[in-house]
mmCIF file of C-alpha atoms in Angstrom:
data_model
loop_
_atom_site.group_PDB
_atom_site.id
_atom_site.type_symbol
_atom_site.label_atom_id
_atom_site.label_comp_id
_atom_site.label_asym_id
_atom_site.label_seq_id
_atom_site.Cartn_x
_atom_site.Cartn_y
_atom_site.Cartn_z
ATOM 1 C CA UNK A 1 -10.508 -49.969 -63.010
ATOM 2 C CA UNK A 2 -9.310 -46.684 -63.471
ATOM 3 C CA UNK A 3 -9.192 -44.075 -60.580
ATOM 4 C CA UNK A 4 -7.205 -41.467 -62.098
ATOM 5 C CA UNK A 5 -8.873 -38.358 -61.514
ATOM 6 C CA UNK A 6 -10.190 -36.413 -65.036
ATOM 7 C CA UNK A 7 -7.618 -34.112 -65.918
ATOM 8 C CA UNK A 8 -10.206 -31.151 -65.296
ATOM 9 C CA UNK A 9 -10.663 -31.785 -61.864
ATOM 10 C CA UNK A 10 -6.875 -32.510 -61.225
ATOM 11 C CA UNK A 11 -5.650 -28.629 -62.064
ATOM 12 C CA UNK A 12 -8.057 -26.841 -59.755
ATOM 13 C CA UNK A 13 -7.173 -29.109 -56.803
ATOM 14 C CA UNK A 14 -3.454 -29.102 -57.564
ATOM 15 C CA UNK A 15 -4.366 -24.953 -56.576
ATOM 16 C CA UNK A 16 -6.339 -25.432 -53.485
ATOM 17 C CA UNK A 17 -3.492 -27.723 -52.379
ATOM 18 C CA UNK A 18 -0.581 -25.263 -52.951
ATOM 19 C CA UNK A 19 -2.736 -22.433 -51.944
ATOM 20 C CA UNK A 20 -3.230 -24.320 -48.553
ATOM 21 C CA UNK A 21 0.338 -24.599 -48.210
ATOM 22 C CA UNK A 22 0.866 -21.395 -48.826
ATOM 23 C CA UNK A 23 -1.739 -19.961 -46.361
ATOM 24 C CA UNK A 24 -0.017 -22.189 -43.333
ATOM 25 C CA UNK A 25 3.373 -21.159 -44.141
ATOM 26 C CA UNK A 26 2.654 -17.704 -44.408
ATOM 27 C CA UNK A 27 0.946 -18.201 -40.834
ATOM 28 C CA UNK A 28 3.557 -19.873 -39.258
ATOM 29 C CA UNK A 29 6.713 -17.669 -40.582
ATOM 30 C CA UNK A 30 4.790 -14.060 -40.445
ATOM 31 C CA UNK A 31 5.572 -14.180 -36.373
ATOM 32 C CA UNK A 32 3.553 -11.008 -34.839
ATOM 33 C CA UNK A 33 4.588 -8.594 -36.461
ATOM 34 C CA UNK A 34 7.154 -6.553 -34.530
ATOM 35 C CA UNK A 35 10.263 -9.559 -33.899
ATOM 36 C CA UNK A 36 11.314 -11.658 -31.744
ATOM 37 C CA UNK A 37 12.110 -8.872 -29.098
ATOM 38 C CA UNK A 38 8.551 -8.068 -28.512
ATOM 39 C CA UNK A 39 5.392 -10.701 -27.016
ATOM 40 C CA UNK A 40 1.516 -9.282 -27.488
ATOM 41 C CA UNK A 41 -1.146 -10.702 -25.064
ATOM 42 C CA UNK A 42 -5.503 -10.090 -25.591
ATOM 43 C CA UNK A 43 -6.946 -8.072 -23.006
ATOM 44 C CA UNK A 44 -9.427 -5.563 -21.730
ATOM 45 C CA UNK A 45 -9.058 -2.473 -20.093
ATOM 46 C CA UNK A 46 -10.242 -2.512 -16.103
ATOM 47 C CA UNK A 47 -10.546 -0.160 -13.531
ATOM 48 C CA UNK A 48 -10.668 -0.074 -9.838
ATOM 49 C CA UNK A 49 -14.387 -0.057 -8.471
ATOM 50 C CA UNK A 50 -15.405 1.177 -4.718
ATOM 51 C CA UNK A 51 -19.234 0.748 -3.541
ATOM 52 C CA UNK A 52 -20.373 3.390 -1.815
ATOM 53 C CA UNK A 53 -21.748 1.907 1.266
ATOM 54 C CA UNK A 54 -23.845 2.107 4.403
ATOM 55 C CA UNK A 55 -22.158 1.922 7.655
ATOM 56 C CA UNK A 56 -25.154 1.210 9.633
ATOM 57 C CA UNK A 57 -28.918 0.779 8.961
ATOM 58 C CA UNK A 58 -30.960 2.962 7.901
ATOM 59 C CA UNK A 59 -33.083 4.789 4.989
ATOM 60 C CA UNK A 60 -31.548 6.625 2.340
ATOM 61 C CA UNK A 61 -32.640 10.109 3.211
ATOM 62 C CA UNK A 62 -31.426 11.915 -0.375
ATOM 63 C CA UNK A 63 -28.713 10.935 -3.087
ATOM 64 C CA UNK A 64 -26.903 14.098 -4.761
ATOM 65 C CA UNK A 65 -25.393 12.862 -7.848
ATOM 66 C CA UNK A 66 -26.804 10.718 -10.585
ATOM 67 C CA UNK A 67 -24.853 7.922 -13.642
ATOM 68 C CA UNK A 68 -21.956 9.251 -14.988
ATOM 69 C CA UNK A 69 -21.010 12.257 -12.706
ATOM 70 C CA UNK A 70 -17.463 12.424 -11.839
ATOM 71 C CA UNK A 71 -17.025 13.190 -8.163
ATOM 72 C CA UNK A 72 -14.063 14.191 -5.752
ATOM 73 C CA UNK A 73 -12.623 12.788 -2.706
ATOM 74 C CA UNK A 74 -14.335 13.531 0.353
ATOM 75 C CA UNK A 75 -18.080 14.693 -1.795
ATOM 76 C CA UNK A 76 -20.912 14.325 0.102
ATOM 77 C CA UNK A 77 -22.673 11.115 -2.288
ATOM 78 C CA UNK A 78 -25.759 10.667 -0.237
ATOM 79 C CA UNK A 79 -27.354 10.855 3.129
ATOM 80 C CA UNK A 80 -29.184 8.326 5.642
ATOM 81 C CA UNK A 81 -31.829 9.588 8.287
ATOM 82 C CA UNK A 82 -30.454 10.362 11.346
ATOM 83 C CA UNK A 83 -33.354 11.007 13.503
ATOM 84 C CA UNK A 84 -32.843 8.343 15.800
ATOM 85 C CA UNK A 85 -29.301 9.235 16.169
ATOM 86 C CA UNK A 86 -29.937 12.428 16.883
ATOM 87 C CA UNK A 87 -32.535 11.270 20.018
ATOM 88 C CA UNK A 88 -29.265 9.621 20.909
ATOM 89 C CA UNK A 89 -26.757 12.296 20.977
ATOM 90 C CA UNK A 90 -29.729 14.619 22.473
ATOM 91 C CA UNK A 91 -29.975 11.953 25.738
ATOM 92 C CA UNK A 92 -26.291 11.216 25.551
ATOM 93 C CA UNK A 93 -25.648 14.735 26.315
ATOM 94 C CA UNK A 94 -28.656 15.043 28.864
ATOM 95 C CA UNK A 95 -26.317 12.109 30.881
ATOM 96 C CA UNK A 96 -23.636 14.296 30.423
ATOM 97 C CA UNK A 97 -24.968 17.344 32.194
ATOM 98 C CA UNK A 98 -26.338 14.585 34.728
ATOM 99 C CA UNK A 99 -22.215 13.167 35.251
ATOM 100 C CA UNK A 100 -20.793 16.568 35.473
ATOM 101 C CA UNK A 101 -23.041 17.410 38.244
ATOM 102 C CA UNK A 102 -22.305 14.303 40.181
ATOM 103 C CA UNK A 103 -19.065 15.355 40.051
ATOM 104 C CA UNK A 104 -19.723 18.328 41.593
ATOM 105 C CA UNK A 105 -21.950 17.150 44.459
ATOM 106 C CA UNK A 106 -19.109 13.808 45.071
ATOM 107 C CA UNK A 107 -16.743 16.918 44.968
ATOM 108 C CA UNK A 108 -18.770 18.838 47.677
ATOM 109 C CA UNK A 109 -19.784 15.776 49.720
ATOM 110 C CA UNK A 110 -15.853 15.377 49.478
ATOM 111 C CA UNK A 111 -14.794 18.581 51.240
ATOM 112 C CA UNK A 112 -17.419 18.112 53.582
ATOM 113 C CA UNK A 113 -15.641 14.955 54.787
ATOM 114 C CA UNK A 114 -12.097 16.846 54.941
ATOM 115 C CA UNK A 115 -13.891 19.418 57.005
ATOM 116 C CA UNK A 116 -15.016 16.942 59.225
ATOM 117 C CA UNK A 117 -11.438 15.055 59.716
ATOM 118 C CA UNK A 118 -10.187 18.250 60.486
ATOM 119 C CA UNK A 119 -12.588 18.476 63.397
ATOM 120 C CA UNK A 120 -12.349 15.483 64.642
ATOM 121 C CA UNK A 121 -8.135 16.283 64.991
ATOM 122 C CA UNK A 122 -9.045 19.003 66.854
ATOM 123 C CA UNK A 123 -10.983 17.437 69.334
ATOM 124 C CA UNK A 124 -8.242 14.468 69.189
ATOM 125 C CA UNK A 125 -6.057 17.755 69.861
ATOM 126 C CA UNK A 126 -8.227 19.158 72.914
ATOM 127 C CA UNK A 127 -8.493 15.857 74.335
ATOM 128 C CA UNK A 128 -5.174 15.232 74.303
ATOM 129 C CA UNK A 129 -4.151 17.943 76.406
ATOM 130 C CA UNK A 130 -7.001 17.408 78.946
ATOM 131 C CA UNK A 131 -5.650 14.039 79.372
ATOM 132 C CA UNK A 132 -2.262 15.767 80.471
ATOM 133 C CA UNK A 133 -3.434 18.059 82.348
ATOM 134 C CA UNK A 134 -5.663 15.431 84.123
ATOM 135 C CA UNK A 135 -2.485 13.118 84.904
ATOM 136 C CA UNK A 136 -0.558 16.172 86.346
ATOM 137 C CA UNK A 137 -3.668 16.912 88.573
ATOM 138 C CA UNK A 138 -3.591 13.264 89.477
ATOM 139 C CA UNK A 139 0.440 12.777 90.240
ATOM 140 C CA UNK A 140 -0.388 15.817 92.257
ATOM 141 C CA UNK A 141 -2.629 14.332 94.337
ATOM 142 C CA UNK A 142 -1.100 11.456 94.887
ATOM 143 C CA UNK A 143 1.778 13.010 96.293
ATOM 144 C CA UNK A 144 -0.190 14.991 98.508
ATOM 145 C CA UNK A 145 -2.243 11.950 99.548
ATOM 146 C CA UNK A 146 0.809 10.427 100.372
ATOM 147 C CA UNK A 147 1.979 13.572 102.667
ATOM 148 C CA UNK A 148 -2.009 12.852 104.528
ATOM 149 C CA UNK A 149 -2.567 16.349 102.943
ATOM 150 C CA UNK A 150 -5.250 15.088 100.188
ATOM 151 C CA UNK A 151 -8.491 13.128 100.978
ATOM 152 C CA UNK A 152 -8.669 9.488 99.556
ATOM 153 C CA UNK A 153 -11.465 10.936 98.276
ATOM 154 C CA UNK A 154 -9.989 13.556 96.334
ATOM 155 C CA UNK A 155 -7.691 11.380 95.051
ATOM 156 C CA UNK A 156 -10.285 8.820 94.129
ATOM 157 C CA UNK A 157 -11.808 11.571 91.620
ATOM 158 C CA UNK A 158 -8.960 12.666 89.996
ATOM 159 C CA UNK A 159 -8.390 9.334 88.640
ATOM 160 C CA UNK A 160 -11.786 9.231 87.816
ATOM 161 C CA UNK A 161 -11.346 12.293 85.716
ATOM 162 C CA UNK A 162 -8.256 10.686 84.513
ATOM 163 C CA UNK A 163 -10.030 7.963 83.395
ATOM 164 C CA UNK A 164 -12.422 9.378 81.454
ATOM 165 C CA UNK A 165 -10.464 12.075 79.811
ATOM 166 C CA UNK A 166 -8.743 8.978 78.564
ATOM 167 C CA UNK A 167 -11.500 7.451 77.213
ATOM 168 C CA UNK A 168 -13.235 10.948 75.716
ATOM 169 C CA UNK A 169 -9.388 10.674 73.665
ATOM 170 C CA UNK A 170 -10.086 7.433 72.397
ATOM 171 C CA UNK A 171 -13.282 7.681 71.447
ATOM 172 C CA UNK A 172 -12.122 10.817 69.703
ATOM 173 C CA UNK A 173 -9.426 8.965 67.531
ATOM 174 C CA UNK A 174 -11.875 6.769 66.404
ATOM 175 C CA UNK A 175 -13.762 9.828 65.107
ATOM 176 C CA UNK A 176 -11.274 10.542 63.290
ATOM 177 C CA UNK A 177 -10.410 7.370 62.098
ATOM 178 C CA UNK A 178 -14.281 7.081 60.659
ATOM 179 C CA UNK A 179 -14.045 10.549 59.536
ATOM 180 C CA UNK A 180 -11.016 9.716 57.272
ATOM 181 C CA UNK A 181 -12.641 6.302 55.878
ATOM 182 C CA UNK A 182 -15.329 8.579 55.071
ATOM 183 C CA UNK A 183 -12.926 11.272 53.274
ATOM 184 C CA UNK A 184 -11.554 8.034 51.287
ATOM 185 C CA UNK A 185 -14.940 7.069 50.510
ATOM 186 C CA UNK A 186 -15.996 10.555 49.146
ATOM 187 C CA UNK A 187 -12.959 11.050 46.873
ATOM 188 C CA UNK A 188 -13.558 7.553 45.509
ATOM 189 C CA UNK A 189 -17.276 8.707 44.539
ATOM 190 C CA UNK A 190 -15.344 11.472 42.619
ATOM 191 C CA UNK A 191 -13.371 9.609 40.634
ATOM 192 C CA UNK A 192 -16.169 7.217 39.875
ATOM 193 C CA UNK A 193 -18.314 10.401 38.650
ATOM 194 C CA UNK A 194 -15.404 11.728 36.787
ATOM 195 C CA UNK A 195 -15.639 7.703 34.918
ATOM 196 C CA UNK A 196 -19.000 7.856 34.376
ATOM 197 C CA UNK A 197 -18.410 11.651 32.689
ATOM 198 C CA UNK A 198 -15.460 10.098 30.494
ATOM 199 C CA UNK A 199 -17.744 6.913 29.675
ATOM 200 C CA UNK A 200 -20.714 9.347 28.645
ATOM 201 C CA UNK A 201 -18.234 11.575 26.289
ATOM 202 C CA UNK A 202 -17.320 8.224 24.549
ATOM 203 C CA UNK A 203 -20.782 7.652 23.610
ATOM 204 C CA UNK A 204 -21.253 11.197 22.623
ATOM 205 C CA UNK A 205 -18.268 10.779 20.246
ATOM 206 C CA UNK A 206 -19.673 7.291 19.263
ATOM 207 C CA UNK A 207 -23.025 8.827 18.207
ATOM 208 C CA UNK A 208 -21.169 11.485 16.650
ATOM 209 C CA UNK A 209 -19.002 9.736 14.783
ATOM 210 C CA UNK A 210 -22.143 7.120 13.703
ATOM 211 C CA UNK A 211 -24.033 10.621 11.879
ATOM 212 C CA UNK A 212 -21.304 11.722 10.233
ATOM 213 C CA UNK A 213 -20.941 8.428 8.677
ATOM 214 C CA UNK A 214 -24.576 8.750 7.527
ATOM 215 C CA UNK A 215 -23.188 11.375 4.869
ATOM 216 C CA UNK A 216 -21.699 8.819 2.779
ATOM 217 C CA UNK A 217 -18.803 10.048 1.138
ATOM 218 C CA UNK A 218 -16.259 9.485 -1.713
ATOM 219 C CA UNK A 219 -13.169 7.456 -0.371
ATOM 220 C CA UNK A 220 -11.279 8.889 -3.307
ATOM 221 C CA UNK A 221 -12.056 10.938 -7.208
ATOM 222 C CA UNK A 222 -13.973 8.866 -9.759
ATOM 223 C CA UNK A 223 -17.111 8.274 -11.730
ATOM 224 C CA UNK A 224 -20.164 7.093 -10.693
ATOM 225 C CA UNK A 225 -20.949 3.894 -12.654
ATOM 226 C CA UNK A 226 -24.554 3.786 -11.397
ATOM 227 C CA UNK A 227 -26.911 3.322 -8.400
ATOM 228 C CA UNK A 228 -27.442 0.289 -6.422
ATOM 229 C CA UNK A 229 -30.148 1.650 -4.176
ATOM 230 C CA UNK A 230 -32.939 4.565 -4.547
ATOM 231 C CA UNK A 231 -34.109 7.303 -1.908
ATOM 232 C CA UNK A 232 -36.657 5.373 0.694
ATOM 233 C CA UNK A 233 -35.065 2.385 0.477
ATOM 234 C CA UNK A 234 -33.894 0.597 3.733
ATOM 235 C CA UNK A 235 -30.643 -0.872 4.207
ATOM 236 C CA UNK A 236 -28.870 -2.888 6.341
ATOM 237 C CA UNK A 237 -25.289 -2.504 7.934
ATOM 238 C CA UNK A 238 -22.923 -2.655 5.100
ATOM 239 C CA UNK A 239 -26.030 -1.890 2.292
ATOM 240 C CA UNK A 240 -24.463 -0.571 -1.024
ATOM 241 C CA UNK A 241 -25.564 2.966 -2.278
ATOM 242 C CA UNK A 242 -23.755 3.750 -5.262
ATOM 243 C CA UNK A 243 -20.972 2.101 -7.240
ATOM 244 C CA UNK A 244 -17.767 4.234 -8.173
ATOM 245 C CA UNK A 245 -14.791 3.977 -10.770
ATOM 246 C CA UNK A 246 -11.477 5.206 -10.308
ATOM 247 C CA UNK A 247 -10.743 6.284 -13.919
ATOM 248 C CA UNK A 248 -7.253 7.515 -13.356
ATOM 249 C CA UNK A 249 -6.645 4.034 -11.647
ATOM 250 C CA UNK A 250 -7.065 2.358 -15.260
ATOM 251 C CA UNK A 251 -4.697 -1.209 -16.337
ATOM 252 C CA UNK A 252 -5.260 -4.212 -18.613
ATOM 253 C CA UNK A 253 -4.711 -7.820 -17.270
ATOM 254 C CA UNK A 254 -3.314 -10.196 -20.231
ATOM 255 C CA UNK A 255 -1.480 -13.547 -20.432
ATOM 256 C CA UNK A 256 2.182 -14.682 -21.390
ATOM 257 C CA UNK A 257 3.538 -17.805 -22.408
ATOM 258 C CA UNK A 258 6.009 -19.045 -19.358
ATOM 259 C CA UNK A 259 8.700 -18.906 -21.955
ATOM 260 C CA UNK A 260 7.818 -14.811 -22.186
ATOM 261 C CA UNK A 261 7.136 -14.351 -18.629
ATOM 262 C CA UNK A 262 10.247 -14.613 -16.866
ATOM 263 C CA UNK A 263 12.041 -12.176 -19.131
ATOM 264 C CA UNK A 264 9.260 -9.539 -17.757
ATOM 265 C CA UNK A 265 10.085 -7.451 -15.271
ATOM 266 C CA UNK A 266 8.124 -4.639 -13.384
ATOM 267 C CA UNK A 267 8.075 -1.461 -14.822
ATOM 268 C CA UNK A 268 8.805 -2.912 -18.074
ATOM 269 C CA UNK A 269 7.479 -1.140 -20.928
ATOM 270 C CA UNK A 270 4.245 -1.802 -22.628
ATOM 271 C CA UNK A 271 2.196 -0.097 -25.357
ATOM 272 C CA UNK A 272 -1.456 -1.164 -25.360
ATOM 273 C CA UNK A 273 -3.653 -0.846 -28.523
ATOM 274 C CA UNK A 274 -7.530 -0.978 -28.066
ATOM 275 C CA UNK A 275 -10.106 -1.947 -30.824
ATOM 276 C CA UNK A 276 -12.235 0.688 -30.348
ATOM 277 C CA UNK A 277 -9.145 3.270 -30.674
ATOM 278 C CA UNK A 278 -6.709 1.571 -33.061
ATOM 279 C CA UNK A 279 -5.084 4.529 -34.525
ATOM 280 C CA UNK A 280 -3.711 5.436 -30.672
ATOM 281 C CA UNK A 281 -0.887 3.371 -29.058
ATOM 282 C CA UNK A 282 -1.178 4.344 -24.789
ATOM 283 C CA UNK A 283 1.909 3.862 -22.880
ATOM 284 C CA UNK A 284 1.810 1.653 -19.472
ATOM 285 C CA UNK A 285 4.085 -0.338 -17.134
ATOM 286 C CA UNK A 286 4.048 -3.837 -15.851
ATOM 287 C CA UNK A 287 2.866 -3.642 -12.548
ATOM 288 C CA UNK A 288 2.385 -7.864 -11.468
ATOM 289 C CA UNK A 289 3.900 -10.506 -12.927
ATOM 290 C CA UNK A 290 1.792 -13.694 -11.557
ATOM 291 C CA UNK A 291 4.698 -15.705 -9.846
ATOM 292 C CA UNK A 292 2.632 -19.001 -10.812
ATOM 293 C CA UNK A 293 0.945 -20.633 -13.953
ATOM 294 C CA UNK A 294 -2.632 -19.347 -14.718
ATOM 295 C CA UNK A 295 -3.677 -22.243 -16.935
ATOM 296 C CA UNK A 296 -2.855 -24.025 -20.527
ATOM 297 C CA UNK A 297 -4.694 -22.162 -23.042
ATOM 298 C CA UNK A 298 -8.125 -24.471 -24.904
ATOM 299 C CA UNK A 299 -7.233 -23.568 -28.642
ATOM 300 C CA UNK A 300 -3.908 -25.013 -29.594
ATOM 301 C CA UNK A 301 -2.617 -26.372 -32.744
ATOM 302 C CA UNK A 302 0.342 -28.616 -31.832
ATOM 303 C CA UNK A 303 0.845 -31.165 -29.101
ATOM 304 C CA UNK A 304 4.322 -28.550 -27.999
ATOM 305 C CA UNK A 305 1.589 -25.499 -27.811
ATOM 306 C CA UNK A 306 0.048 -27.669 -24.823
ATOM 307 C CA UNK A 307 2.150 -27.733 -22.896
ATOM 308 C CA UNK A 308 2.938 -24.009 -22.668
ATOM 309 C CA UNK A 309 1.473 -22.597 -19.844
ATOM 310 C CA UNK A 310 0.448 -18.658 -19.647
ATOM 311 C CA UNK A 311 0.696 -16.261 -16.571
ATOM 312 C CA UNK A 312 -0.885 -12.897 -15.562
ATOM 313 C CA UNK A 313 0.256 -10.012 -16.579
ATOM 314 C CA UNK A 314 -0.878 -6.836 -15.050
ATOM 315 C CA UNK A 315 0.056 -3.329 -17.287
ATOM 316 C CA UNK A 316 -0.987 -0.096 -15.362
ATOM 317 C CA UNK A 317 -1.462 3.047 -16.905
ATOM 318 C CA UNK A 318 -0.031 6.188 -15.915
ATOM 319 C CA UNK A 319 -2.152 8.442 -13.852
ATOM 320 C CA UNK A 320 -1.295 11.349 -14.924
ATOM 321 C CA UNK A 321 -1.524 10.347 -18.368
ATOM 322 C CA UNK A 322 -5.451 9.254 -17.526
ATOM 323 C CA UNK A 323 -6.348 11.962 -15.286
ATOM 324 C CA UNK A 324 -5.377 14.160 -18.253
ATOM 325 C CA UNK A 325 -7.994 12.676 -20.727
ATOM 326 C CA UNK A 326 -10.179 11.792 -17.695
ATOM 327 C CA UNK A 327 -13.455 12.357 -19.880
ATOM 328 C CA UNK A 328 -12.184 9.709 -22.582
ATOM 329 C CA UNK A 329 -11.137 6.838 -20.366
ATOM 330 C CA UNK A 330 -13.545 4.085 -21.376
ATOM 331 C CA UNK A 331 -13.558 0.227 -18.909
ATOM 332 C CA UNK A 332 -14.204 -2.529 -20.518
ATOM 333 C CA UNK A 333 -12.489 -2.257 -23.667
ATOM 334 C CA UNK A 334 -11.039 -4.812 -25.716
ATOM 335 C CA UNK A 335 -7.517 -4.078 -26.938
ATOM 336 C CA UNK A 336 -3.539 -5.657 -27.078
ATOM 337 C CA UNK A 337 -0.842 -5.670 -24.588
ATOM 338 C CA UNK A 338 2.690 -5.292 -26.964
ATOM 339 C CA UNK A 339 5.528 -6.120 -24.489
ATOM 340 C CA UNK A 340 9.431 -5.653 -25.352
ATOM 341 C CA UNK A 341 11.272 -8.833 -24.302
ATOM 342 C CA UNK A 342 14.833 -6.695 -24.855
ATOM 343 C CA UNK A 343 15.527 -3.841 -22.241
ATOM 344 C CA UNK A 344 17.613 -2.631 -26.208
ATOM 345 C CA UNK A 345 15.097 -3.242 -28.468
ATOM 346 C CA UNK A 346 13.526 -0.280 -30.414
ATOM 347 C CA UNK A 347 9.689 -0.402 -30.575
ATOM 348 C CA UNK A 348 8.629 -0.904 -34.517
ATOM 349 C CA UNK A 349 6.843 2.309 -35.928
ATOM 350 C CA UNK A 350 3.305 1.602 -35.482
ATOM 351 C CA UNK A 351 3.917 0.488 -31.821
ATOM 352 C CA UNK A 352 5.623 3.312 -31.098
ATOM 353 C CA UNK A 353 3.600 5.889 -28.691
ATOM 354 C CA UNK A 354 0.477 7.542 -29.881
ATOM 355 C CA UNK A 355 -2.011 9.380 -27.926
ATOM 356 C CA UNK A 356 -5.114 11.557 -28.570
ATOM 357 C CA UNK A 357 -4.703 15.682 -28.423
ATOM 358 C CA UNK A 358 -6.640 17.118 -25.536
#
């Protein structure tokens, strides 16, 4: 039998076969374009994203911008009710007045008790010197008892008088004693009403502090990307408002082979070229180099492409360079990360920087 092929069919499949060839070998010796000195990685331009947030609960009392408006640090976003806040701070500062005027009566109640140790000394004082003048009135008679020149009655009274001089003394000492426990006592109510004034100014600052955190305001410049919530609505502790983008904190994340990776270094150079913009090359530097494998990449073509394994590359762009064409910085583009390998190597022409006039 024969198999041979008819000599028709035979010439236009000789041409798909060498055509074939020529396709792979042209893919596998073009390289990427720019030399051995340079890597490219696929990825898509991100930014960094705050949410505008609620500290505490509450109602969204009014939002004051809208999509798209670019906004600076510190702008007032949006507001949340603060009625019952306010009712707060109002009684908070009611409790105030109430403190400082304990002080002053614990202040006056205080002085009162000085006063009052102060008399007591003096009585201390007077007793004192009857009691001496009572035991020279008795050694007196005494010695004139003992002449027979006194009555044993006489005698007999002046210790009496002795006696009970003594005991007014005592009794006057303890007087004193109270009076000063009291004085202690008194200053201690002081200090305790200065506390409570010290604990109500805390929660006056507290509430304070609480209301101006219901104007919800921009941690930093950016774009609002869009609402999350709507006037009326309630929220709870931590309930998002509005979301924002930092547009002049702009970078693309892209992979490397691990043979590329550890001949990056940060601040490297890297040119990024997005789809939507391919006529513009945009400077950046390498910012992270992921210090581990990401994963082993799904579409290969040889058992040695594998094995490779790819890590993270982070390029950020300049800020100055974004905040300068502010209104065309787009997220979420598509584009190429070109990366020079050699500190010496001169970028090719068409990588070589490119950027829009203002």
């Amino acid at each position: 039998m024969n198999l041979s092929l008819p000599r028709k069919l035979l010439l236009p499949l000789i041409v798909v076969v060498a055509l074939a060839i020529a396709v792979f070998a042209w893919l596998k010796l073009r390289g990427n374009g720019a030399g051995d000195d340079f890597i490219s990685g696929n990825g898509r331009i991100e930014a960094v994203e705050i949410d505008v947030a609620a500290k505490l609960p509450g109602r969204i009392q009014e939002i004051l911008v809208g999509d798209g408006d670019f906004v600076e640090a510190g702008q007032v976003l949006a507001r949340m009710q603060t009625d019952t806040l306010n009712a707060q701070l109002a009684e908070a500062r009611a409790n105030l007045q109430q403190a400082q005027n304990g002080i002053a009566i614990a202040q006056s109640q205080a002085a009162a008790r000085d006063s009052d140790v102060q008399a007591t000394l003096a009585v201390v004082a007077q007793r004192e010197s009857e009691l001496d003048a009572a035991r020279r009135r008795l050694a007196r008679s005494e010695a004139l008892a003992g002449e027979g020149a006194a009555s044993a009655q006489e005698l007999d009274d002046d210790r009496a008088r002795a006696r009970n001089v003594q005991a007014a003394l005592s009794a006057a000492k303890a007087q004193t004693t109270a009076a000063r426990a009291a004085a202690e006592a008194a200053k201690a109510q002081v200090t305790g009403a200065r506390s409570s004034v010290a604990a109500v100014e805390a929660a006056i600052a507290r509430i304070e502090a609480d209301i101006r955190d219901s104007e919800l305001k921009a941690p930093r410049a950016g774009r609002v990307q869009y609402r999350i919530a709507q006037v009326g609505e309630v929220l709870g502790a931590g309930g998002k408002v509005l979301n924002l983008v930092d547009l002049a904190d702009v970078y693309m994340t892209f992979f490397v082979p691990e043979t590329a990776a550890g001949k990056l270094t940060l601040g490297g150079e890297v040119h990024l070229i997005l789809d939507a913009a391919p006529q513009y090359v945009i400077p950046a530097k390498i910012s992270f180099v992921a210090s581990t494998a990401q994963f082993t990449p799904k579409t290969v073509e040889t058992a040695s492409e594998r094995q490779k394994l790819m890590f993270r590359v982070k390029a950020q762009i300049d800020r100055a360079l974004l905040e300068k064409h502010i209104t065309k910085v787009k997220t979420g583009l598509p584009g190429v990360a070109w990366v020079k390998l050699s500190p010496t190597a001169e970028w090719p022409a068409h990588l070589q920087v490119k950027l829009p006039a203002q």
